[in-house]
Short mmCIF file of C-alpha atoms in Angstrom, two decimals:
data_model
loop_
_atom_site.label_atom_id
_atom_site.label_comp_id
_atom_site.label_asym_id
_atom_site.label_seq_id
_atom_site.Cartn_x
_atom_site.Cartn_y
_atom_site.Cartn_z
CA MET A 5 -30.23 112.57 2.35
CA SER A 6 -33.74 111.20 2.27
CA ARG A 7 -37.00 112.67 1.03
CA LYS A 8 -40.37 110.97 1.28
CA VAL A 9 -42.66 110.52 -1.71
CA THR A 10 -44.85 113.61 -2.09
CA ASP A 11 -47.54 114.84 -4.46
CA LYS A 12 -47.57 118.01 -6.52
CA ALA A 13 -49.13 119.29 -9.70
CA VAL A 14 -47.55 119.84 -13.09
CA GLY A 15 -49.94 121.98 -15.09
CA ASP A 16 -53.41 120.60 -14.44
CA ARG A 17 -52.21 117.09 -13.73
CA PRO A 18 -51.74 115.70 -10.23
CA VAL A 19 -48.30 114.12 -10.08
CA ARG A 20 -46.52 111.99 -7.54
CA ARG A 21 -43.09 113.39 -6.76
CA VAL A 22 -40.38 110.89 -5.86
CA LYS A 23 -36.62 111.14 -5.86
CA THR A 24 -35.93 107.81 -7.59
CA ILE A 25 -38.19 105.72 -9.81
CA ILE A 26 -37.26 102.10 -10.57
CA ILE A 27 -39.07 100.60 -13.58
CA GLY A 28 -39.47 96.84 -13.22
CA GLY A 29 -39.80 94.52 -10.24
CA GLY A 30 -37.84 91.47 -11.33
CA PHE A 31 -34.54 90.28 -9.86
CA SER A 32 -32.77 93.56 -10.69
CA GLY A 33 -35.47 96.05 -9.70
CA LEU A 34 -36.21 94.22 -6.47
CA GLY A 35 -32.49 93.99 -5.71
CA LEU A 36 -32.08 97.75 -6.07
CA ALA A 37 -35.14 98.41 -3.92
CA ILE A 38 -33.60 96.29 -1.17
CA ARG A 39 -30.21 98.00 -1.55
CA LEU A 40 -31.72 101.50 -1.30
CA SER A 41 -33.80 100.47 1.68
CA GLN A 42 -30.69 99.14 3.39
CA GLN A 43 -29.02 102.51 2.78
CA GLY A 44 -31.82 104.17 4.70
CA ARG A 45 -33.59 105.65 1.67
CA ASP A 46 -37.38 105.81 1.58
CA ASP A 47 -37.65 108.16 -1.37
CA PHE A 48 -38.13 105.65 -4.18
CA LEU A 49 -40.88 103.66 -5.89
CA VAL A 50 -40.81 100.57 -8.09
CA LEU A 51 -43.27 100.72 -10.99
CA GLU A 52 -44.15 97.17 -12.03
CA ARG A 53 -46.60 96.36 -14.81
CA GLY A 54 -47.38 92.91 -13.40
CA ASP A 55 -49.35 92.05 -10.29
CA ASP A 56 -46.36 90.79 -8.30
CA VAL A 57 -42.58 90.84 -8.15
CA GLY A 58 -40.64 88.24 -10.12
CA GLY A 59 -40.42 89.50 -13.68
CA THR A 60 -39.72 86.66 -16.09
CA TRP A 61 -40.29 84.07 -13.36
CA ARG A 62 -43.74 85.48 -12.70
CA ASP A 63 -44.64 85.57 -16.39
CA ASN A 64 -43.19 82.33 -17.75
CA THR A 65 -45.46 79.67 -16.31
CA TYR A 66 -45.41 77.27 -19.25
CA PRO A 67 -45.24 73.49 -18.57
CA GLY A 68 -41.70 72.42 -17.73
CA ALA A 69 -40.43 75.95 -16.98
CA ALA A 70 -37.18 75.76 -15.02
CA CYS A 71 -33.85 77.51 -14.66
CA ASP A 72 -30.74 76.39 -16.54
CA VAL A 73 -28.39 77.75 -13.85
CA PRO A 74 -27.92 75.76 -10.61
CA SER A 75 -30.20 76.91 -7.80
CA HIS A 76 -27.53 77.94 -5.30
CA LEU A 77 -25.97 80.31 -7.83
CA TYR A 78 -29.27 81.63 -9.15
CA SER A 79 -30.09 83.60 -6.01
CA TYR A 80 -29.00 86.76 -4.25
CA SER A 81 -25.71 86.44 -2.35
CA PHE A 82 -27.34 88.29 0.56
CA ALA A 83 -30.37 85.98 0.62
CA LEU A 84 -29.18 82.42 0.16
CA ASN A 85 -31.88 79.78 0.21
CA PRO A 86 -30.97 76.55 2.03
CA ASN A 87 -34.34 75.04 1.11
CA TRP A 88 -33.94 74.60 -2.64
CA SER A 89 -35.56 71.28 -3.46
CA ARG A 90 -33.24 70.34 -6.32
CA SER A 91 -30.06 71.36 -8.12
CA PHE A 92 -31.96 73.16 -10.91
CA SER A 93 -35.05 74.93 -9.61
CA ARG A 94 -38.36 75.09 -11.39
CA GLN A 95 -40.35 78.22 -12.10
CA GLY A 96 -42.75 78.05 -9.17
CA GLU A 97 -40.00 77.59 -6.64
CA ILE A 98 -37.96 80.49 -8.02
CA GLN A 99 -40.99 82.78 -7.99
CA GLN A 100 -41.72 81.75 -4.41
CA TYR A 101 -38.12 82.57 -3.49
CA ILE A 102 -38.28 86.03 -5.08
CA ARG A 103 -41.56 86.82 -3.36
CA GLY A 104 -40.15 85.60 -0.05
CA VAL A 105 -37.10 87.86 -0.39
CA ALA A 106 -39.35 90.87 -1.09
CA GLU A 107 -41.37 90.10 2.03
CA LYS A 108 -38.31 89.48 4.18
CA TYR A 109 -36.74 92.84 3.31
CA GLY A 110 -40.00 94.75 3.59
CA VAL A 111 -40.05 96.48 0.21
CA LEU A 112 -43.38 95.33 -1.20
CA ASP A 113 -45.01 98.58 -0.08
CA LYS A 114 -42.53 100.41 -2.31
CA HIS A 115 -43.94 98.68 -5.38
CA VAL A 116 -46.79 100.04 -7.50
CA PHE A 117 -48.20 96.94 -9.18
CA ASP A 118 -50.28 96.77 -12.37
CA CYS A 119 -48.48 99.97 -13.35
CA ASP A 120 -47.61 99.99 -17.05
CA VAL A 121 -45.12 102.76 -17.84
CA THR A 122 -46.11 104.30 -21.18
CA GLY A 123 -43.67 107.21 -21.39
CA THR A 124 -40.50 108.49 -19.72
CA ARG A 125 -39.31 111.92 -20.85
CA TRP A 126 -36.47 114.17 -19.65
CA ASN A 127 -37.43 117.78 -18.97
CA ASN A 128 -34.49 120.08 -19.66
CA ASP A 129 -36.09 123.00 -17.84
CA THR A 130 -36.53 121.18 -14.54
CA SER A 131 -33.73 118.60 -14.96
CA GLN A 132 -36.15 115.87 -13.98
CA TRP A 133 -37.83 112.86 -15.51
CA GLU A 134 -41.55 112.91 -16.23
CA ILE A 135 -43.13 109.46 -16.22
CA GLU A 136 -46.57 108.55 -17.55
CA SER A 137 -48.17 105.28 -16.55
CA SER A 138 -51.46 103.45 -16.23
CA LYS A 139 -51.41 104.43 -12.55
CA GLY A 140 -50.90 108.14 -13.17
CA SER A 141 -48.03 110.57 -13.60
CA PHE A 142 -44.74 110.78 -11.71
CA VAL A 143 -41.81 113.18 -11.57
CA ALA A 144 -38.41 111.90 -10.45
CA ASP A 145 -34.87 113.20 -10.15
CA THR A 146 -33.49 109.84 -11.23
CA VAL A 147 -34.92 106.89 -13.15
CA VAL A 148 -33.46 103.39 -13.09
CA SER A 149 -34.65 101.05 -15.84
CA ALA A 150 -34.76 97.50 -14.51
CA VAL A 151 -36.66 96.16 -17.51
CA GLY A 152 -35.18 92.77 -18.32
CA ALA A 153 -34.17 91.64 -21.79
CA LEU A 154 -36.54 88.65 -21.77
CA CYS A 155 -39.82 90.42 -21.08
CA GLU A 156 -41.25 91.54 -24.44
CA PRO A 157 -42.43 88.47 -26.42
CA ALA A 158 -41.43 88.47 -30.09
CA LEU A 159 -44.19 87.29 -32.40
CA PRO A 160 -43.28 85.85 -35.81
CA ASP A 161 -44.25 87.76 -38.93
CA ILE A 162 -45.99 84.91 -40.73
CA LYS A 163 -48.70 85.31 -43.34
CA GLY A 164 -52.15 84.55 -41.95
CA ILE A 165 -51.11 84.00 -38.33
CA ASN A 166 -53.73 86.49 -37.11
CA ASP A 167 -56.43 84.49 -38.89
CA PHE A 168 -55.77 81.25 -37.03
CA GLN A 169 -59.05 80.02 -35.53
CA GLY A 170 -57.66 77.65 -32.91
CA GLU A 171 -55.95 78.43 -29.62
CA ILE A 172 -52.78 80.48 -30.04
CA PHE A 173 -50.46 81.97 -27.43
CA HIS A 174 -46.81 82.84 -26.80
CA SER A 175 -44.83 80.62 -24.44
CA ALA A 176 -44.34 83.58 -22.08
CA ARG A 177 -48.10 84.18 -21.97
CA TRP A 178 -49.23 80.60 -21.49
CA ASN A 179 -53.00 80.12 -21.48
CA HIS A 180 -53.66 77.67 -18.67
CA ASP A 181 -57.37 77.60 -19.51
CA VAL A 182 -56.55 75.65 -22.66
CA ASP A 183 -56.42 71.88 -22.28
CA LEU A 184 -54.03 70.49 -24.91
CA ALA A 185 -54.80 66.85 -24.10
CA GLY A 186 -55.78 64.93 -27.21
CA LYS A 187 -55.28 67.93 -29.51
CA ARG A 188 -53.13 68.43 -32.59
CA VAL A 189 -50.57 71.00 -31.53
CA ALA A 190 -47.80 72.93 -33.27
CA ILE A 191 -44.96 74.80 -31.60
CA ILE A 192 -42.81 77.29 -33.49
CA GLY A 193 -39.25 77.54 -32.23
CA THR A 194 -36.61 75.30 -30.69
CA GLY A 195 -35.02 77.63 -28.16
CA ALA A 196 -34.73 77.47 -24.39
CA SER A 197 -38.48 77.59 -23.73
CA SER A 198 -39.44 75.13 -26.44
CA ILE A 199 -37.05 72.40 -25.32
CA GLN A 200 -38.76 72.50 -21.91
CA ILE A 201 -42.32 72.68 -23.26
CA VAL A 202 -42.03 69.88 -25.83
CA PRO A 203 -41.21 67.10 -23.32
CA ALA A 204 -43.87 68.42 -20.92
CA ILE A 205 -46.72 68.16 -23.45
CA ALA A 206 -45.60 65.49 -25.94
CA GLY A 207 -47.16 62.67 -23.94
CA LYS A 208 -50.51 64.45 -23.57
CA VAL A 209 -51.27 65.75 -27.06
CA ALA A 210 -52.57 63.66 -29.93
CA HIS A 211 -49.84 64.96 -32.22
CA LEU A 212 -47.12 67.58 -31.96
CA ASP A 213 -45.35 69.35 -34.82
CA VAL A 214 -42.12 71.09 -33.80
CA TYR A 215 -41.18 73.79 -36.32
CA GLN A 216 -37.41 74.17 -36.25
CA ARG A 217 -35.50 76.90 -38.06
CA THR A 218 -32.14 76.19 -36.41
CA ALA A 219 -31.21 73.07 -34.47
CA PRO A 220 -29.87 73.88 -30.98
CA TRP A 221 -26.92 72.28 -29.26
CA LEU A 222 -27.97 70.35 -26.16
CA LEU A 223 -25.87 69.38 -23.17
CA PRO A 224 -26.82 67.08 -20.28
CA ARG A 225 -28.86 68.58 -17.46
CA ILE A 226 -27.21 67.42 -14.22
CA ASP A 227 -30.39 67.77 -12.22
CA ARG A 228 -31.51 65.87 -9.14
CA PRO A 229 -33.44 66.43 -5.91
CA TYR A 230 -31.40 67.38 -2.87
CA THR A 231 -31.38 64.83 -0.08
CA LYS A 232 -32.65 65.65 3.38
CA VAL A 233 -29.08 65.45 4.69
CA GLU A 234 -27.86 67.95 2.08
CA ARG A 235 -30.64 70.39 2.89
CA LEU A 236 -29.89 70.13 6.58
CA ALA A 237 -26.23 70.81 5.83
CA PHE A 238 -27.07 73.83 3.70
CA LYS A 239 -29.12 75.20 6.56
CA HIS A 240 -27.02 74.36 9.62
CA VAL A 241 -23.38 73.76 8.61
CA PRO A 242 -21.61 77.15 8.60
CA GLY A 243 -20.20 78.02 5.18
CA PHE A 244 -21.35 74.83 3.46
CA GLN A 245 -23.87 76.51 1.17
CA ARG A 246 -21.50 79.34 0.28
CA LEU A 247 -18.77 76.81 -0.50
CA SER A 248 -21.17 74.93 -2.78
CA ARG A 249 -22.12 78.19 -4.46
CA ALA A 250 -18.46 79.11 -4.96
CA ALA A 251 -17.70 75.72 -6.52
CA ILE A 252 -20.59 76.08 -8.96
CA TYR A 253 -19.46 79.60 -9.84
CA ALA A 254 -15.87 78.50 -10.49
CA ALA A 255 -16.93 75.58 -12.66
CA ARG A 256 -19.21 77.76 -14.75
CA GLU A 257 -16.63 80.50 -15.12
CA THR A 258 -14.18 78.17 -16.88
CA GLN A 259 -16.47 78.22 -19.92
CA VAL A 260 -15.52 81.85 -20.56
CA VAL A 261 -12.14 80.75 -21.90
CA GLY A 262 -13.79 78.93 -24.81
CA LEU A 263 -16.74 81.27 -25.30
CA ALA A 264 -14.94 84.59 -25.27
CA LYS A 265 -11.23 83.99 -25.77
CA PHE A 266 -10.39 80.77 -27.63
CA PRO A 267 -13.46 79.44 -29.51
CA ALA A 268 -11.59 76.36 -30.68
CA LEU A 269 -11.80 75.06 -27.12
CA MET A 270 -15.58 74.77 -27.51
CA GLN A 271 -14.92 71.60 -29.51
CA ILE A 272 -14.72 69.85 -26.13
CA PHE A 273 -18.37 70.69 -25.52
CA GLU A 274 -19.27 69.71 -29.08
CA VAL A 275 -17.85 66.23 -28.56
CA LEU A 276 -20.01 65.84 -25.47
CA ALA A 277 -23.10 67.21 -27.22
CA LYS A 278 -22.63 64.99 -30.28
CA ALA A 279 -22.26 61.91 -28.09
CA LYS A 280 -25.49 62.81 -26.35
CA LEU A 281 -27.22 63.28 -29.71
CA ARG A 282 -26.05 59.91 -31.04
CA GLN A 283 -27.14 58.13 -27.89
CA GLU A 284 -30.59 59.70 -27.57
CA VAL A 285 -31.67 60.00 -31.23
CA ARG A 286 -31.43 56.59 -32.91
CA ASP A 287 -33.27 57.48 -36.12
CA PRO A 288 -30.56 58.69 -38.57
CA GLN A 289 -32.99 60.93 -40.50
CA LEU A 290 -34.21 62.66 -37.36
CA ARG A 291 -30.65 62.92 -36.07
CA ALA A 292 -29.61 64.68 -39.28
CA LYS A 293 -32.48 67.16 -38.85
CA VAL A 294 -31.51 68.10 -35.31
CA THR A 295 -27.75 68.26 -35.79
CA PRO A 296 -26.57 71.90 -35.54
CA ASN A 297 -24.41 73.40 -38.28
CA PHE A 298 -22.55 75.96 -36.16
CA ARG A 299 -19.99 75.98 -33.37
CA ILE A 300 -21.48 75.27 -29.96
CA GLY A 301 -21.83 78.42 -27.89
CA CYS A 302 -22.47 80.65 -30.92
CA LYS A 303 -26.13 80.53 -29.90
CA ARG A 304 -27.30 79.93 -26.36
CA MET A 305 -26.24 76.50 -25.12
CA LEU A 306 -29.24 74.53 -23.87
CA ILE A 307 -29.48 71.73 -21.33
CA SER A 308 -32.03 68.94 -21.37
CA ASN A 309 -32.28 65.23 -20.67
CA ASN A 310 -35.73 64.71 -22.18
CA TYR A 311 -35.99 66.84 -25.34
CA TYR A 312 -34.40 64.30 -27.69
CA PRO A 313 -36.49 61.41 -26.30
CA ALA A 314 -39.61 63.60 -26.69
CA ILE A 315 -39.03 64.41 -30.37
CA SER A 316 -38.30 60.73 -30.99
CA ARG A 317 -41.87 59.80 -30.02
CA ASP A 318 -44.17 58.45 -32.75
CA ASN A 319 -46.65 61.33 -32.24
CA VAL A 320 -44.00 64.06 -32.67
CA ASP A 321 -42.62 65.41 -35.95
CA VAL A 322 -39.77 67.87 -36.37
CA VAL A 323 -40.50 70.11 -39.35
CA THR A 324 -37.54 71.92 -40.88
CA ASP A 325 -39.26 73.38 -43.95
CA GLY A 326 -40.00 77.09 -43.62
CA ILE A 327 -43.55 78.17 -42.84
CA ALA A 328 -45.28 79.75 -45.86
CA GLU A 329 -48.52 80.66 -44.12
CA VAL A 330 -50.88 79.91 -41.27
CA ARG A 331 -54.48 79.17 -42.20
CA ALA A 332 -57.62 78.99 -40.07
CA ASN A 333 -56.84 75.50 -38.82
CA SER A 334 -53.50 74.54 -40.30
CA ILE A 335 -49.92 75.46 -41.15
CA VAL A 336 -48.59 75.30 -44.71
CA THR A 337 -44.87 74.94 -45.25
CA GLU A 338 -42.88 76.19 -48.24
CA ASP A 339 -42.90 72.73 -49.85
CA GLY A 340 -46.71 72.92 -50.02
CA THR A 341 -47.46 70.49 -47.19
CA GLU A 342 -50.47 71.42 -45.07
CA ARG A 343 -50.66 70.15 -41.49
CA GLU A 344 -53.89 70.54 -39.56
CA ILE A 345 -53.69 71.73 -35.96
CA ASP A 346 -56.00 72.69 -33.10
CA ALA A 347 -53.55 74.83 -31.12
CA LEU A 348 -50.45 76.88 -31.93
CA ILE A 349 -47.73 77.70 -29.41
CA VAL A 350 -45.37 80.50 -30.37
CA ALA A 351 -41.98 80.00 -28.69
CA THR A 352 -40.07 82.54 -30.76
CA GLY A 353 -38.25 84.39 -27.99
CA PHE A 354 -38.21 88.05 -27.07
CA HIS A 355 -37.38 91.53 -28.32
CA VAL A 356 -33.86 91.80 -26.91
CA THR A 357 -32.02 94.29 -29.14
CA ASP A 358 -35.20 96.06 -30.27
CA SER A 359 -37.37 96.22 -27.18
CA PRO A 360 -40.58 98.28 -27.59
CA THR A 361 -39.75 99.96 -24.26
CA TYR A 362 -36.93 101.82 -26.01
CA GLU A 363 -39.54 103.80 -27.94
CA THR A 364 -41.06 105.17 -24.72
CA ILE A 365 -37.88 106.77 -23.26
CA ALA A 366 -36.96 110.23 -24.57
CA GLY A 367 -33.66 111.81 -23.55
CA ARG A 368 -32.08 115.24 -23.31
CA ASP A 369 -32.32 116.09 -27.02
CA GLY A 370 -35.82 114.65 -27.42
CA ARG A 371 -34.70 111.51 -29.22
CA THR A 372 -35.98 108.21 -27.91
CA LEU A 373 -33.68 105.44 -26.82
CA SER A 374 -34.89 103.51 -29.86
CA GLU A 375 -33.77 106.34 -32.17
CA VAL A 376 -30.38 106.59 -30.48
CA PHE A 377 -29.81 102.84 -30.74
CA ASP A 378 -30.96 102.91 -34.37
CA GLU A 379 -28.16 105.35 -35.12
CA ILE A 380 -25.25 104.04 -33.05
CA GLY A 381 -26.32 100.54 -32.08
CA GLN A 382 -27.26 99.30 -28.65
CA GLN A 383 -24.52 100.81 -26.49
CA ALA A 384 -24.08 101.79 -22.87
CA TYR A 385 -21.28 102.46 -20.42
CA LYS A 386 -20.80 99.46 -18.14
CA GLY A 387 -24.31 98.47 -19.12
CA ALA A 388 -25.55 101.18 -16.76
CA ALA A 389 -25.50 104.62 -18.39
CA ILE A 390 -26.14 106.03 -21.86
CA ALA A 391 -25.10 109.42 -23.22
CA ASN A 392 -28.08 111.74 -23.86
CA PHE A 393 -29.99 110.24 -20.91
CA PRO A 394 -28.94 112.17 -17.80
CA ASN A 395 -29.90 110.91 -14.35
CA MET A 396 -30.91 107.57 -15.84
CA PHE A 397 -29.29 104.26 -15.05
CA PHE A 398 -29.89 100.81 -16.45
CA LEU A 399 -29.82 97.39 -14.84
CA LEU A 400 -29.25 94.56 -17.32
CA GLY A 401 -28.37 97.09 -20.00
CA PRO A 402 -26.35 96.40 -23.18
CA ASN A 403 -23.52 93.84 -22.99
CA VAL A 404 -24.34 92.65 -19.50
CA GLY A 405 -25.91 89.33 -20.56
CA LEU A 406 -24.32 85.94 -20.09
CA GLY A 407 -24.39 82.61 -21.87
CA HIS A 408 -22.83 80.44 -19.22
CA THR A 409 -23.66 81.42 -15.64
CA SER A 410 -26.00 83.31 -13.33
CA MET A 411 -27.33 86.71 -14.32
CA VAL A 412 -27.91 87.41 -10.63
CA TYR A 413 -24.15 87.81 -10.21
CA MET A 414 -24.12 90.51 -12.90
CA ILE A 415 -27.18 92.16 -11.39
CA GLU A 416 -25.53 92.43 -8.00
CA SER A 417 -22.45 93.94 -9.64
CA GLN A 418 -24.61 96.62 -11.21
CA LEU A 419 -26.41 97.20 -7.92
CA ASN A 420 -23.04 98.15 -6.44
CA TYR A 421 -22.46 100.67 -9.22
CA VAL A 422 -25.91 102.26 -9.35
CA ALA A 423 -26.38 102.45 -5.58
CA ASP A 424 -22.98 104.13 -5.26
CA ALA A 425 -23.91 106.52 -8.09
CA LEU A 426 -27.08 107.62 -6.29
CA ALA A 427 -25.18 108.04 -3.03
CA THR A 428 -22.49 110.09 -4.81
CA VAL A 429 -25.10 112.39 -6.37
CA ASP A 430 -26.57 113.09 -2.93
CA ARG A 431 -23.21 113.49 -1.20
CA LEU A 432 -21.93 116.06 -3.71
CA GLY A 433 -25.22 117.84 -4.20
CA LEU A 434 -25.31 117.12 -7.94
CA LYS A 435 -28.31 118.00 -10.03
CA THR A 436 -27.44 115.95 -13.12
CA VAL A 437 -25.00 113.23 -14.12
CA GLU A 438 -24.60 112.06 -17.71
CA VAL A 439 -21.95 109.70 -19.04
CA ARG A 440 -19.54 111.37 -21.46
CA ARG A 441 -20.01 110.24 -25.03
CA ASP A 442 -16.25 109.84 -25.60
CA VAL A 443 -16.02 107.57 -22.56
CA GLN A 444 -18.98 105.52 -23.75
CA ASP A 445 -17.51 105.21 -27.25
CA GLU A 446 -14.12 104.11 -25.95
CA TYR A 447 -15.70 101.56 -23.62
CA ASN A 448 -17.80 100.02 -26.41
CA ALA A 449 -14.89 99.94 -28.83
CA GLY A 450 -13.04 97.88 -26.24
CA LEU A 451 -16.00 95.54 -25.87
CA GLN A 452 -16.23 94.94 -29.61
CA ARG A 453 -12.49 94.24 -29.81
CA LYS A 454 -12.89 91.55 -27.17
CA LEU A 455 -16.05 90.20 -28.81
CA SER A 456 -14.30 89.91 -32.17
CA LYS A 457 -12.39 86.93 -30.77
CA SER A 458 -15.45 85.22 -29.31
CA VAL A 459 -17.44 82.22 -30.47
CA TRP A 460 -20.48 84.50 -30.77
CA LEU A 461 -18.89 86.22 -33.78
CA ASN A 462 -16.78 83.30 -35.00
CA GLY A 463 -19.15 80.37 -34.58
CA GLY A 464 -20.93 80.45 -37.93
CA CYS A 465 -24.39 81.44 -36.73
CA ALA A 466 -26.79 84.36 -36.51
CA SER A 467 -28.44 84.85 -33.14
CA TRP A 468 -30.52 87.21 -31.04
CA TYR A 469 -27.25 88.26 -29.41
CA LEU A 470 -26.57 90.49 -32.44
CA ASP A 471 -28.21 93.81 -33.30
CA LYS A 472 -29.04 94.99 -36.81
CA HIS A 473 -25.53 96.45 -37.16
CA GLY A 474 -24.07 92.96 -36.68
CA ASN A 475 -22.57 93.77 -33.28
CA ASN A 476 -23.00 91.61 -30.23
CA THR A 477 -24.67 94.12 -27.93
CA THR A 478 -26.03 91.53 -25.52
CA LEU A 479 -23.23 89.55 -23.91
CA TRP A 480 -20.33 90.36 -21.60
CA PRO A 481 -17.09 89.17 -23.29
CA ASP A 482 -14.96 88.40 -20.26
CA PHE A 483 -14.91 86.80 -16.83
CA THR A 484 -17.76 87.96 -14.63
CA PHE A 485 -15.39 88.80 -11.78
CA GLU A 486 -13.81 91.35 -14.12
CA PHE A 487 -17.21 93.00 -14.52
CA ARG A 488 -17.59 92.96 -10.73
CA ARG A 489 -14.26 94.80 -10.45
CA LEU A 490 -15.26 97.43 -13.02
CA THR A 491 -18.54 98.17 -11.27
CA LYS A 492 -17.35 98.11 -7.68
CA ASN A 493 -17.53 101.90 -7.39
CA PHE A 494 -19.15 104.71 -9.32
CA ASP A 495 -16.49 106.49 -11.42
CA LEU A 496 -17.71 110.07 -11.49
CA SER A 497 -14.82 111.19 -13.71
CA ALA A 498 -16.56 109.41 -16.61
CA TYR A 499 -19.56 111.73 -16.32
CA GLU A 500 -20.56 115.30 -17.09
CA THR A 501 -22.35 116.84 -14.13
CA THR A 502 -24.18 119.95 -13.06
CA LYS A 503 -24.34 121.05 -9.48
CA SER A 504 -27.42 122.12 -7.57
CA SER A 505 -26.79 125.84 -7.05
CA ARG A 506 -28.32 129.17 -7.96
CA ALA A 507 -25.89 129.61 -10.79
CA GLU A 508 -26.50 126.02 -12.06
CA MET A 509 -22.76 126.03 -12.70
CA LYS A 510 -21.59 123.24 -14.95
CA VAL A 511 -18.67 121.62 -13.25
CA GLY A 512 -17.91 118.92 -15.77
CA ALA A 513 -16.38 115.82 -14.24
CA VAL A 514 -16.35 116.41 -10.49
CA GLN A 515 -13.57 114.63 -8.70
#
């Protein structure tokens, strides 16, 4: 059943009426738009706050930005790209790919760009969602949140940082109008973005201070350009690219055994990482500074061939003392040392378990998603549905993240589930679907039992994987093909439903 987007009024406000609203136009939101279009639906819109599709790959344009998952795996299975230039793609090429897929499948006209969603509230009287945005108001039967975890920059709470007089920006909001050449620069953070930025700018700046709170584990980056022959084979030899993709997937999936099931096996990766560290950092004092004190895999494993050489340069210092304050033109550490700088780069990650977007979504009982998570922790059912939020689904929700392979695989698994859910609602004439709280609780208890054996809870570190309750609410604790099996079809028996009828009869779990 299909219904075109229409307009109506709620009170004195003109409102656009649409059956399904998708919030976010990154890999997941775009993927769902394509899936719905392929199902013959034209009754949806994608509300995207940026000026283009792409999400994190549109926003993160810092020097050196690249993917840490091999190109052939970091793409939609239905839109393979035989023209990847190298084994690990860089930001611009990935963004070009995403844009090309959107154009190929003809869904750009379903996107409302520069549309910042400021509020999403469930109306119990109408059993619909009311959405407020910078582009006006919307009413929808169903809302799908495709807001990624790595989209809301986290700024450090450091005394005086707002008084800094030089150039300052977050890595995800890089200011390309600023020329760092010949300047004294500081970067706060040594995570995935920082280890790409530091080598890209170290040779250009006069001096670079790298403020490190926790040393990351680094593994080799097996990156190289594809030859012309390889690219021809990817394009013209039947099955060759899919075989390459399958081989990459299988190799990556073996890491799950150590990460999620038997953490002691991660010692194999530690041996490799330590050998790399000894070979690339000759200065024993610097090597001691950048040697991690936790089991590899406990935090995100990083790959780089040029970070260690970059921090070994004469014009680069790794600072491990905590920052006491930021002054107008300098940073003062807790030991009293003051280091003058001209520019400050904040590479301190994102709001993952405490996203500000949670505060803008209000469910059936009026509580926001932030308030619900504050009480019970960040929980969902199959990362896709949350009790108290009827007719709302999530892509890249709680415990869908990965630390070893492509998130696109998980996204496509969720696309199967959500698209089937929407089709089921239409087929059965349902007015509302809401996951049962007991089902959600049982599912999350099972997740935490599995996670209790993982390196993420037994590796001796604190990470952004954990919420304030100490639970890992970010990562999937099993093989990804197991998640694909669980999300193959929408399981309506796990949901409370109401049927569209004059009596509004509550039918519970419809079979």
